[in-house]
Structures are given as structure tokens and as C-alpha cells.
């Protein structure tokens, strides 16, 4: 141990000596957020010479210190690591003691410079990872009878992220009605992450300053003939680092029921610190059971990014829908990559239980209208939930025409609930088919290329030649005269047909 540290021995009241120049202790960075909550990051460290061990809790993550090296600034570089399912996550901090403060430099991400924060000593054990509660034995959760067709609505995350608040949700409910979205079938107004406040002394979850009265908000949304959704995590923290439902599952479900919540998105995030992927089913089952006792029908939306083959057990935990992928972004590449990779999940979709390739980005500005038509058509072919993610208060006519194309929505909402599949993939083109109630079919011709393309469907590939076909974007019947049908499809575009053999 170096001489410098011996110089700054503190003698505490009880006669216990600690090394002041030693990082040993529990340190907290407390950053107030403008919604009234405080973001706390903990560094619970133990130092012996240059050896530093311990844990770091930041947002949804609990890392352990894997390595520490003295750095050029007279502090240390801490390399931290955690297991996330079967994958290791790593991060790094520079730390330096300065009097009673621990200065911390978080690595700069996405081209941003490192940010500095200051931690102060706090009580031992504060912010520690909670003890693991054993998961329940598996059983089949009763179907709640909801979502016979894929849920339709709006969610705050894609456009608003942490900026969502009571006023914007009310505004969205108003716009849902006045824009015609409600009339077209969009019913759920879903608040995503960042609504959460602290727990009260009885452990009841509260909403933060942005949402002064959740029950009043639910009453308002209901008064418009719409339904209200909310978000949580089976972990101690949500993805955005807010309070999760860990150890409060039944209590939270009851609170949501009492507020008048109709839809819950349950996002794995903070749970990754506590449970293994193999325990996911039991963890999701716990909330499935709790929601059935919440006192009102609640759609159950599983969000764990398609890990552990969720489509195989989603219905068994009472799930009405389950995410099959990571987060969508408002780009052609992201949308395409997600949408066109859903083929293998088709057998698992059925009324009441749908694959969820994530929310819509239509209207958020990152794609052309042709690309958004692909998005809408593909999601409808996939029997995917249609959860708009744009600002409904300011939609162009073009975006309204895409989101409210009732003929396309009818494909998505077909009562058979059968997900479409890929018929062929000639080059940069793809043809998908979906079986519809009454023997009809939807046929989508997608062109992913940078140039227009001539595409042809051979009727024999999908059974017999239809008697009737309708172009659902042109809103016009198309003439049929033979064993095949050929059309021009715009670059990054789609032609969507509904065909009937009667
Ligand atoms: C995850 C989910 C997103 C969104 C955010 C909120 O990334 O996949 O859909 O809910 O968390 O923090």
C-alpha cells in the first residue's frame, strides 16, 4: 500500500480507522430529474492496495468490478462487467478520490465526450441488488379472452421517450378521435417508460410529477371511448432506470387495475440482473397471474426482445403479444430487417396471441411514404399489433392515408389471426401471402431494390387463379386474365392485393 494513503487516516468516533484516500465504501451519484425523481448510481467499492472489487449499479444494470488499474490522472480505471442472459456486457469508468468526493468519468458514447459526475459516501447496502426471489413452478395461465385480433393503438416511446406526460397523453387521446384513428380501430393509448415515481411507505407504486393523477387520466381516456396502457419491468428497474415491479408484482397489478389500466407492457430490462433467461417464463407467468386478479381485463404485452423463443411459451404465461426482436428505429434498414425476419414465427400467431415485431414508426419522418407503406403492409401481413408511434396531433394527409387505410387494416385484423409467410424471394423482391377468413388471401409484392421492379405472381404458387383481386393501396379492383399477374412495384415499395376465389 502506498505511503500517501497512510497519511490520510481518519479516526472515526467509534475508534474505527478507515483510509480516507481509499475508495472503500458505498458511493452515490444522485442526479435530480425534472419529473421529481432522482437518478442514483452506486459504486460500492472495496480497496486493498491497488486491488479494487465491488459492484456498480447504474440505471437498469448491476456490474461487478472486474479489473482496476491506476491511471495517469492519479485515479483508477475500473473495468466493469455483467452477464446479460448468455452475453457479457462491459463498461469502464475513470474514478479519482478528491477529499470526500469521488469524481467519476463515464465513457463517452456515440461520439460524445466522457461525462464527469461526483459521488458522495452513503450508507452501506443502499442501492444494493435485492435478494433473488425464487421463481414459481410453471403452470398454464388462463387466457384473458382479449386481443382476438392484434391490438391497435398508440404508444409514447418512439416519438416522445421520456418527454411523455399527462398533457401529451390527453392530447393524443383527443387526436385519436378527431383524426379518425379511433374510427379506423386504434383504441389503446399506451404510456411507455418514464411515468414511474417512487414507492410510498406501503410499497405502492406512484406516478411521477409528469402524471399527477393516473386515475383521472384513465377516466379521461375512457371518456373518449379509448383504453389506457402502462409499462413496467419484472426487474427492480425499467430500461430507462425507473422503478420496476420486482417483488411488487401482485401489488402493482392491483394498483394499475384500480387506476383503470387496460394494457400492460412488461419489459425485461432490469430483470436481467436477477434472473437467467431460462427463468423468464416463470417470471412472466407471475405477472400473467397477477393481471388476472387486477380487477379488470388487461391486455398483457411481453417485451423481452424475442429471447428464449418466447413465441413458444408466450400464450402459456397469459401473454396476448410478445416482442420478437430488439427495438425498431425510424429507418428503412431497421424496419426492413425486423419485418422481413418474422417468417419463422408464423405458426405461433393465433387469435389472442400475436408476435410483436415492435411498434410502428410511420409518420416519424425517417422514411418515405413508400417505405411507410411497406411498413404498414408488412406489419399487416404479419398480423402484427398496429401500435402507432408518431405524434397523432400533427399528421400529414399522406401519413393519415397510410395509418388509416381501412382495407389494409382489415388484412391485419382478419379474424382468422393467421400470420402471413414468405412465398418467394427473387433477388431484392419478396412475395408474401396471408390466408384470410372465408378462403380469401392477401398477397404482398415488396420491392427492396433502389429501382422500380416488375414483379409477377404465379397463381399456381398460391393455389388456383383467383376470380377477383383488389389493389389495397390504389383502392381499385385489378383486371385478371391468366395464370399469373404482373405489376410494377416502386423502389422501396409495395403492391398489396386481396384476392378471392369466389
Ligand atoms: C426497451 C423497449 C422499448 C421501450 C424502452 C423504454 O428498449 O424495448 O420498446 O419500452 O425500453 O425504456
Coordinates of C-alpha atoms and ligand atoms in Angstrom, one line a residue:
X1 CA 0.0 0.0 0.0
X2 CA 1.5 3.4 -0.9
X3 CA 2.6 5.9 1.7
X4 CA 0.1 8.6 0.5
X5 CA -2.8 6.6 1.8
X6 CA -1.3 6.2 5.2
X7 CA -1.1 9.9 5.5
X8 CA -4.8 10.5 5.4
X9 CA -6.0 8.1 8.0
X10 CA -9.3 9.3 9.6
X11 CA -10.2 8.2 13.1
X12 CA -13.9 7.8 13.4
X13 CA -15.9 8.4 16.7
X14 CA -16.1 4.7 17.5
X15 CA -12.3 4.4 17.2
X16 CA -12.6 2.6 13.9
X17 CA -10.0 3.6 11.4
X18 CA -10.7 3.9 7.7
X19 CA -8.4 5.1 5.0
X20 CA -9.7 8.4 3.6
X21 CA -7.6 8.1 0.5
X22 CA -9.1 4.7 0.0
X23 CA -12.1 4.1 -2.3
X24 CA -13.6 1.6 0.1
X25 CA -17.2 2.5 0.8
X26 CA -20.6 2.9 -0.8
X27 CA -20.8 6.0 -3.1
X28 CA -23.8 7.5 -4.7
X29 CA -24.2 10.0 -7.6
X30 CA -27.7 11.5 -7.2
X31 CA -29.0 13.4 -10.1
X32 CA -32.4 15.0 -9.9
X33 CA -34.6 14.5 -12.9
X34 CA -37.2 17.2 -13.8
X35 CA -40.1 14.7 -13.2
X36 CA -39.3 14.8 -9.5
X37 CA -37.4 11.5 -9.4
X38 CA -33.7 11.1 -8.6
X39 CA -31.4 9.1 -10.8
X40 CA -29.0 7.3 -8.5
X41 CA -25.8 5.5 -9.5
X42 CA -24.0 3.5 -6.8
X43 CA -20.3 2.5 -6.6
X44 CA -20.0 0.0 -3.7
X45 CA -16.2 -0.5 -3.6
X46 CA -13.6 -2.3 -1.6
X47 CA -9.9 -1.4 -2.0
X48 CA -6.9 -3.3 -0.8
X49 CA -3.7 -1.7 -2.2
X50 CA -4.4 -1.3 -5.9
X51 CA -6.9 -4.1 -5.9
X52 CA -10.4 -2.8 -6.1
X53 CA -13.5 -5.0 -6.1
X54 CA -17.2 -4.3 -5.7
X55 CA -20.4 -3.5 -7.6
X56 CA -21.7 -0.7 -9.7
X57 CA -25.4 -0.1 -10.1
X58 CA -26.3 2.3 -12.9
X59 CA -29.9 2.6 -14.3
X60 CA -31.0 -0.9 -15.1
X61 CA -27.5 -2.5 -14.8
X62 CA -25.6 -4.1 -11.9
X63 CA -22.0 -4.5 -12.9
X64 CA -19.2 -6.0 -10.8
X65 CA -15.7 -4.5 -10.9
X66 CA -13.7 -7.0 -12.9
X67 CA -10.4 -5.1 -13.0
X68 CA -8.8 -1.9 -11.7
X69 CA -5.7 -0.1 -12.8
X70 CA -4.1 3.1 -11.6
X71 CA -4.4 5.7 -14.3
X72 CA -2.3 8.7 -15.4
X73 CA -4.5 11.2 -13.5
X74 CA -3.7 9.6 -10.1
X75 CA -7.0 7.7 -10.0
X76 CA -8.1 4.4 -11.3
X77 CA -9.7 2.9 -14.4
X78 CA -12.4 0.5 -13.4
X79 CA -13.4 -2.2 -15.9
X80 CA -16.9 -3.5 -15.0
X81 CA -18.7 -6.4 -16.4
X82 CA -22.1 -8.2 -16.0
X83 CA -23.8 -11.1 -17.6
X84 CA -26.9 -10.3 -19.7
X85 CA -28.5 -13.6 -20.5
X86 CA -25.7 -15.5 -22.2
X87 CA -23.8 -12.4 -23.2
X88 CA -21.3 -10.4 -21.2
X89 CA -21.8 -6.6 -21.0
X90 CA -18.8 -4.4 -20.2
X91 CA -18.2 -0.8 -19.3
X92 CA -15.4 1.3 -17.9
X93 CA -15.1 4.2 -15.5
X94 CA -12.3 6.5 -14.5
X95 CA -12.5 7.4 -10.8
X96 CA -10.5 9.7 -8.6
X97 CA -10.8 10.5 -5.0
X98 CA -10.7 14.2 -4.1
X99 CA -11.2 14.9 -0.4
X100 CA -14.6 13.5 0.5
X101 CA -15.8 13.2 -3.1
X102 CA -15.3 10.5 -5.7
X103 CA -15.1 12.0 -9.2
X104 CA -16.3 9.7 -11.9
X105 CA -15.9 9.9 -15.6
X106 CA -18.3 7.8 -17.6
X107 CA -17.1 6.7 -21.0
X108 CA -18.3 8.9 -23.8
X109 CA -20.7 7.1 -26.1
X110 CA -21.8 7.7 -29.7
X111 CA -19.1 10.4 -30.2
X112 CA -19.9 12.2 -27.0
X113 CA -17.0 13.2 -24.6
X114 CA -16.8 11.4 -21.2
X115 CA -19.1 13.0 -18.7
X116 CA -18.0 13.8 -15.1
X117 CA -20.1 13.3 -12.1
X118 CA -19.4 13.5 -8.3
X119 CA -20.3 10.7 -5.9
X120 CA -20.6 11.1 -2.1
X121 CA -20.5 8.5 0.6
X122 CA -23.7 6.8 1.5
X123 CA -24.9 4.1 3.9
X124 CA -23.6 0.6 3.3
X125 CA -26.1 -1.6 1.5
X126 CA -28.1 1.3 0.0
X127 CA -28.8 0.6 -3.7
X128 CA -27.6 -3.0 -3.4
X129 CA -29.1 -5.6 -5.7
X130 CA -32.1 -7.1 -4.0
X131 CA -32.0 -10.7 -3.0
X132 CA -33.4 -13.1 -5.6
X133 CA -37.0 -14.2 -5.0
X134 CA -37.3 -17.8 -6.2
X135 CA -39.4 -18.2 -9.3
X136 CA -42.7 -20.0 -9.2
X137 CA -43.3 -23.5 -10.7
X138 CA -44.6 -23.4 -14.2
X139 CA -48.3 -23.7 -14.9
X140 CA -50.6 -22.5 -17.7
X141 CA -52.1 -19.1 -17.1
X142 CA -55.8 -18.8 -18.1
X143 CA -56.4 -16.9 -21.4
X144 CA -57.9 -13.5 -20.5
X145 CA -60.1 -13.5 -23.6
X146 CA -58.6 -10.3 -25.0
X147 CA -56.8 -9.4 -28.3
X148 CA -58.8 -11.8 -30.5
X149 CA -57.2 -9.7 -33.3
X150 CA -53.9 -7.8 -33.0
X151 CA -54.2 -4.8 -30.6
X152 CA -54.3 -1.4 -32.3
X153 CA -53.4 1.9 -30.6
X154 CA -50.6 4.3 -29.9
X155 CA -47.5 4.2 -27.7
X156 CA -45.5 7.1 -26.4
X157 CA -41.9 5.7 -26.7
X158 CA -40.9 6.0 -30.4
X159 CA -41.7 9.7 -30.6
X160 CA -41.7 11.0 -27.0
X161 CA -39.4 8.7 -25.0
X162 CA -39.0 10.5 -21.6
X163 CA -40.9 13.6 -22.7
X164 CA -44.3 11.9 -22.4
X165 CA -46.6 13.5 -19.8
X166 CA -50.2 13.8 -18.8
X167 CA -50.9 16.7 -21.3
X168 CA -49.4 14.8 -24.3
X169 CA -51.3 11.7 -23.4
X170 CA -54.6 13.6 -23.2
X171 CA -53.7 15.4 -26.5
X172 CA -53.1 12.0 -28.1
X173 CA -56.4 10.7 -26.9
X174 CA -58.1 13.8 -28.4
X175 CA -56.3 13.4 -31.6
X176 CA -57.0 9.7 -31.8
X177 CA -60.7 10.6 -32.0
X178 CA -60.6 13.8 -34.2
X179 CA -58.1 12.4 -36.7
X180 CA -60.3 9.4 -37.4
X181 CA -57.8 6.9 -35.9
X182 CA -60.3 5.7 -33.4
X183 CA -62.8 5.1 -36.1
X184 CA -60.2 3.1 -38.0
X185 CA -59.8 0.8 -35.0
X186 CA -56.9 2.3 -32.9
X187 CA -58.1 2.1 -29.3
X188 CA -55.2 1.8 -26.9
X189 CA -53.3 4.9 -25.7
X190 CA -50.2 3.4 -24.1
X191 CA -47.8 5.2 -21.8
X192 CA -44.4 3.7 -22.1
X193 CA -41.4 4.0 -19.7
X194 CA -40.7 7.1 -17.5
X195 CA -44.1 7.6 -15.9
X196 CA -42.9 5.9 -12.6
X197 CA -42.4 7.7 -9.3
X198 CA -41.1 6.3 -6.0
X199 CA -42.9 3.7 -3.9
X200 CA -44.9 5.0 -0.9
X201 CA -44.2 3.7 2.6
X202 CA -46.6 0.8 1.9
X203 CA -44.7 -0.2 -1.2
X204 CA -47.4 1.1 -3.6
X205 CA -46.1 2.5 -6.8
X206 CA -46.8 6.1 -7.5
X207 CA -46.6 8.1 -10.7
X208 CA -44.0 10.9 -11.0
X209 CA -44.7 14.6 -11.4
X210 CA -45.4 14.3 -15.1
X211 CA -48.5 12.3 -14.3
X212 CA -50.2 14.0 -11.3
X213 CA -53.2 11.7 -11.3
X214 CA -53.3 8.4 -13.2
X215 CA -56.8 7.5 -12.3
X216 CA -58.1 10.9 -13.6
X217 CA -56.1 10.4 -16.8
X218 CA -57.6 6.9 -17.3
X219 CA -61.1 8.4 -16.7
X220 CA -60.3 11.0 -19.3
X221 CA -59.1 8.4 -21.9
X222 CA -62.1 6.2 -21.2
X223 CA -64.4 9.1 -21.6
X224 CA -63.2 9.2 -25.2
X225 CA -64.1 5.6 -25.8
X226 CA -60.4 4.7 -25.7
X227 CA -58.3 2.5 -23.4
X228 CA -55.2 3.3 -21.4
X229 CA -52.0 1.2 -21.3
X230 CA -49.0 1.4 -19.0
X231 CA -45.4 0.0 -18.8
X232 CA -43.3 -1.8 -16.2
X233 CA -40.5 -4.3 -15.8
X234 CA -40.1 -7.6 -13.8
X235 CA -36.8 -6.2 -12.6
X236 CA -36.1 -3.7 -9.9
X237 CA -35.6 -1.1 -12.7
X238 CA -37.1 -0.4 -16.1
X239 CA -34.9 0.2 -19.2
X240 CA -34.9 3.9 -18.5
X241 CA -33.8 3.2 -14.9
X242 CA -37.2 3.9 -13.2
X243 CA -38.9 1.8 -10.5
X244 CA -39.8 -1.7 -11.8
X245 CA -42.3 -4.2 -10.4
X246 CA -39.7 -6.6 -8.8
X247 CA -41.1 -8.0 -5.5
X248 CA -44.3 -6.0 -6.0
X249 CA -45.9 -7.8 -8.9
X250 CA -49.3 -8.5 -7.4
X251 CA -49.4 -5.1 -5.7
X252 CA -48.6 -3.2 -8.9
X253 CA -51.2 -5.2 -10.9
X254 CA -53.8 -4.2 -8.3
X255 CA -52.8 -0.6 -8.4
X256 CA -53.0 -0.5 -12.2
X257 CA -56.4 -2.2 -12.0
X258 CA -57.6 0.5 -9.5
X259 CA -56.3 3.3 -11.8
X260 CA -58.3 1.8 -14.7
X261 CA -55.4 0.5 -16.8
X262 CA -56.4 -1.8 -19.7
X263 CA -53.0 -2.8 -21.2
X264 CA -49.6 -3.6 -19.6
X265 CA -46.3 -3.8 -21.5
X266 CA -43.8 -5.7 -19.3
X267 CA -40.2 -5.1 -20.3
X268 CA -37.4 -7.5 -19.2
X269 CA -34.6 -4.9 -18.8
X270 CA -33.7 -4.7 -15.1
X271 CA -34.7 -8.3 -14.6
X272 CA -31.6 -9.4 -16.4
X273 CA -29.5 -8.7 -13.3
X274 CA -31.5 -11.1 -11.2
X275 CA -32.8 -13.9 -13.3
X276 CA -31.4 -16.1 -16.1
X277 CA -33.1 -16.3 -19.5
X278 CA -34.2 -19.8 -18.6
X279 CA -36.3 -18.3 -15.7
X280 CA -38.1 -15.8 -18.0
X281 CA -41.2 -17.9 -18.5
X282 CA -41.8 -18.3 -14.7
X283 CA -41.1 -14.5 -14.2
X284 CA -43.6 -13.6 -16.9
X285 CA -46.1 -16.1 -15.6
X286 CA -46.0 -14.3 -12.2
X287 CA -47.3 -11.1 -13.8
X288 CA -49.7 -13.0 -16.0
X289 CA -51.3 -14.5 -12.9
X290 CA -51.3 -11.1 -11.1
X291 CA -53.0 -9.3 -14.0
X292 CA -55.9 -11.8 -13.9
X293 CA -56.5 -10.7 -10.3
X294 CA -56.2 -7.0 -11.1
X295 CA -60.0 -6.4 -11.1
X296 CA -60.4 -5.6 -14.8
X297 CA -59.4 -7.1 -18.2
X298 CA -55.8 -6.1 -19.0
X299 CA -54.0 -6.9 -22.3
X300 CA -50.6 -8.5 -21.4
X301 CA -47.8 -7.4 -23.7
X302 CA -44.4 -9.2 -23.2
X303 CA -41.3 -7.3 -24.1
X304 CA -38.1 -9.3 -23.8
X305 CA -36.9 -8.9 -27.4
X306 CA -37.6 -12.4 -28.6
X307 CA -35.2 -14.1 -26.2
X308 CA -35.6 -17.7 -25.1
X309 CA -38.1 -18.5 -28.0
X310 CA -40.8 -16.5 -26.3
X311 CA -43.3 -17.4 -29.1
X312 CA -43.3 -21.0 -27.8
X313 CA -44.4 -20.1 -24.3
X314 CA -46.0 -16.6 -24.6
X315 CA -49.6 -17.9 -24.5
X316 CA -48.8 -20.1 -21.5
X317 CA -48.0 -17.1 -19.3
X318 CA -51.1 -15.3 -20.4
X319 CA -49.4 -13.1 -23.0
X320 CA -51.5 -11.6 -25.7
X321 CA -48.5 -10.4 -27.6
X322 CA -44.7 -10.8 -27.3
X323 CA -41.9 -8.8 -28.9
X324 CA -39.9 -10.9 -31.3
X325 CA -36.9 -8.5 -31.8
X326 CA -34.9 -5.6 -30.3
X327 CA -36.1 -2.1 -30.7
X328 CA -37.2 -0.7 -34.0
X329 CA -35.8 2.6 -35.3
X330 CA -37.3 5.0 -37.8
X331 CA -35.1 3.9 -40.7
X332 CA -35.7 1.7 -43.7
X333 CA -32.9 -0.7 -42.7
X334 CA -34.2 -1.2 -39.2
X335 CA -37.8 -1.7 -40.3
X336 CA -36.9 -4.0 -43.1
X337 CA -34.5 -6.1 -41.1
X338 CA -37.2 -6.6 -38.4
X339 CA -40.2 -7.0 -40.7
X340 CA -38.7 -9.5 -43.2
X341 CA -37.2 -11.7 -40.5
X342 CA -40.5 -12.8 -39.0
X343 CA -41.3 -15.7 -41.3
X344 CA -40.4 -18.5 -38.9
X345 CA -42.6 -17.2 -36.1
X346 CA -45.8 -17.5 -38.2
X347 CA -47.0 -20.8 -36.7
X348 CA -47.2 -19.2 -33.2
X349 CA -49.7 -16.5 -34.0
X350 CA -53.3 -17.1 -33.3
X351 CA -56.3 -15.1 -32.0
X352 CA -55.5 -13.8 -28.6
X353 CA -51.7 -14.4 -29.0
X354 CA -49.6 -12.5 -31.5
X355 CA -46.0 -12.0 -32.4
X356 CA -45.0 -8.4 -32.0
X357 CA -42.2 -7.0 -34.3
X358 CA -42.4 -3.7 -32.3
X359 CA -44.3 -0.5 -32.7
X360 CA -44.9 1.5 -35.9
X361 CA -42.6 4.3 -36.9
X362 CA -45.0 5.6 -39.6
X363 CA -45.1 9.4 -39.5
X364 CA -41.9 9.9 -37.6
X365 CA -40.1 11.3 -40.6
X366 CA -37.2 8.9 -41.1
X367 CA -38.7 7.0 -44.1
X368 CA -40.5 8.0 -47.3
X369 CA -44.2 7.4 -47.7
X370 CA -43.5 4.4 -50.0
X371 CA -41.3 3.0 -47.2
X372 CA -44.0 3.6 -44.6
X373 CA -46.5 1.8 -46.9
X374 CA -44.1 -1.2 -46.9
X375 CA -44.1 -0.9 -43.0
X376 CA -47.9 -0.8 -42.8
X377 CA -48.3 -3.6 -45.4
X378 CA -45.7 -5.9 -43.9
X379 CA -47.0 -5.5 -40.3
X380 CA -50.5 -6.3 -41.6
X381 CA -49.3 -9.4 -43.4
X382 CA -47.6 -10.4 -40.1
X383 CA -50.8 -10.0 -38.1
X384 CA -48.7 -7.6 -36.0
X385 CA -50.1 -5.3 -33.4
X386 CA -50.6 -1.8 -35.0
X387 CA -49.3 0.5 -32.3
X388 CA -48.7 3.9 -33.9
X389 CA -45.6 5.7 -32.5
X390 CA -45.9 9.1 -34.1
X391 CA -47.5 12.4 -33.0
X392 CA -51.1 12.0 -33.8
X393 CA -51.7 15.7 -33.3
X394 CA -49.8 16.7 -36.4
X395 CA -50.1 14.1 -39.2
X396 CA -49.9 14.9 -42.9
X397 CA -52.7 13.7 -45.1
X398 CA -50.2 11.2 -46.6
X399 CA -49.5 9.6 -43.2
X400 CA -53.2 9.6 -42.3
X401 CA -53.9 7.7 -45.5
X402 CA -51.2 5.1 -44.6
X403 CA -52.2 4.6 -41.0
X404 CA -55.9 4.7 -41.7
X405 CA -56.1 2.6 -44.8
X406 CA -59.0 0.5 -43.8
X407 CA -58.5 -2.1 -46.5
X408 CA -55.0 -2.7 -45.2
X409 CA -56.2 -2.6 -41.6
X410 CA -58.7 -5.3 -42.5
X411 CA -55.9 -7.6 -43.5
X412 CA -54.1 -7.0 -40.2
X413 CA -57.3 -7.5 -38.3
X414 CA -58.5 -10.6 -40.1
X415 CA -60.4 -12.8 -37.6
X416 CA -58.5 -16.0 -38.6
X417 CA -55.5 -14.4 -36.9
X418 CA -53.1 -16.4 -39.2
X419 CA -49.8 -14.8 -39.8
X420 CA -48.6 -14.4 -43.4
X421 CA -45.5 -16.1 -44.7
X422 CA -42.9 -15.6 -47.5
X423 CA -43.8 -17.3 -50.7
X424 CA -40.7 -16.4 -52.7
X425 CA -37.7 -14.1 -52.6
X426 CA -36.5 -13.5 -56.1
X427 CA -33.4 -11.2 -55.7
X428 CA -34.3 -8.0 -53.9
X429 CA -38.0 -8.7 -54.2
X430 CA -40.2 -10.7 -51.8
X431 CA -43.7 -12.0 -52.2
X432 CA -45.7 -12.8 -49.1
X433 CA -49.1 -14.5 -48.7
X434 CA -51.5 -14.4 -45.8
X435 CA -54.6 -16.7 -45.5
X436 CA -57.7 -14.8 -44.5
X437 CA -61.1 -15.8 -43.2
X438 CA -63.5 -17.1 -45.8
X439 CA -60.8 -18.5 -48.1
X440 CA -59.5 -15.1 -49.2
X441 CA -55.8 -14.3 -49.3
X442 CA -53.6 -11.2 -49.1
X443 CA -50.6 -11.1 -51.4
X444 CA -47.9 -8.6 -50.9
X445 CA -45.3 -7.8 -53.5
X446 CA -42.4 -6.0 -51.9
X447 CA -39.5 -4.4 -53.8
X448 CA -36.5 -3.7 -51.6
X449 CA -34.3 -2.5 -54.5
X450 CA -33.2 1.0 -55.3
X451 CA -35.1 0.9 -58.7
X452 CA -38.6 0.1 -59.8
X453 CA -39.1 -3.6 -60.4
X454 CA -41.5 -5.7 -62.5
X455 CA -42.9 -8.4 -60.2
X456 CA -45.0 -11.4 -61.1
X457 CA -47.2 -13.7 -59.0
X458 CA -47.8 -17.2 -60.4
X459 CA -51.3 -18.1 -59.2
X460 CA -50.4 -21.8 -59.1
X461 CA -47.9 -21.0 -56.4
X462 CA -50.7 -19.9 -54.1
X463 CA -53.4 -22.4 -55.2
X464 CA -55.8 -21.7 -58.1
X465 CA -56.2 -18.5 -60.1
X466 CA -58.4 -16.0 -58.2
X467 CA -61.7 -14.7 -59.6
X468 CA -61.3 -11.3 -58.0
X469 CA -58.4 -9.1 -56.9
X470 CA -58.2 -5.7 -55.4
X471 CA -55.2 -3.4 -55.0
X472 CA -55.5 -2.2 -51.4
X473 CA -53.2 0.9 -51.8
X474 CA -54.8 2.0 -55.2
X475 CA -58.3 1.2 -53.7
X476 CA -59.2 -0.4 -57.1
X477 CA -60.1 -3.8 -58.4
X478 CA -57.4 -5.1 -60.8
X479 CA -58.1 -7.0 -64.0
X480 CA -57.2 -10.7 -64.0
X481 CA -56.7 -12.7 -67.2
X482 CA -54.5 -15.7 -66.8
X483 CA -52.2 -17.9 -64.7
X484 CA -50.1 -15.0 -63.5
X485 CA -50.3 -11.3 -62.7
X486 CA -47.5 -8.8 -63.3
X487 CA -47.1 -5.3 -61.9
X488 CA -44.6 -2.6 -61.5
X489 CA -43.5 -2.0 -57.9
X490 CA -41.8 1.2 -56.9
X491 CA -38.4 1.2 -55.3
X492 CA -38.7 0.5 -51.5
X493 CA -42.4 0.0 -52.2
X494 CA -45.2 -2.5 -52.2
X495 CA -48.3 -3.6 -54.1
X496 CA -50.8 -5.3 -51.8
X497 CA -53.6 -7.4 -53.1
X498 CA -56.6 -9.0 -51.6
X499 CA -57.7 -12.0 -53.7
X500 CA -60.8 -14.1 -53.7
X501 CA -61.6 -17.3 -55.5
X502 CA -65.3 -16.9 -55.2
Ligands
LIG1 C1 -37.0 -1.0 -24.2 C2 -38.2 -1.4 -25.1 C3 -38.7 -0.2 -25.8 C4 -39.1 0.9 -24.7 C5 -37.9 1.2 -23.9 C6 -38.3 2.1 -22.7 O1 -35.9 -0.6 -25.0 O2 -37.8 -2.4 -26.0 O3 -39.8 -0.5 -26.6 O4 -40.2 0.4 -24.0 O5 -37.3 0.0 -23.3 O6 -37.2 2.3 -21.8

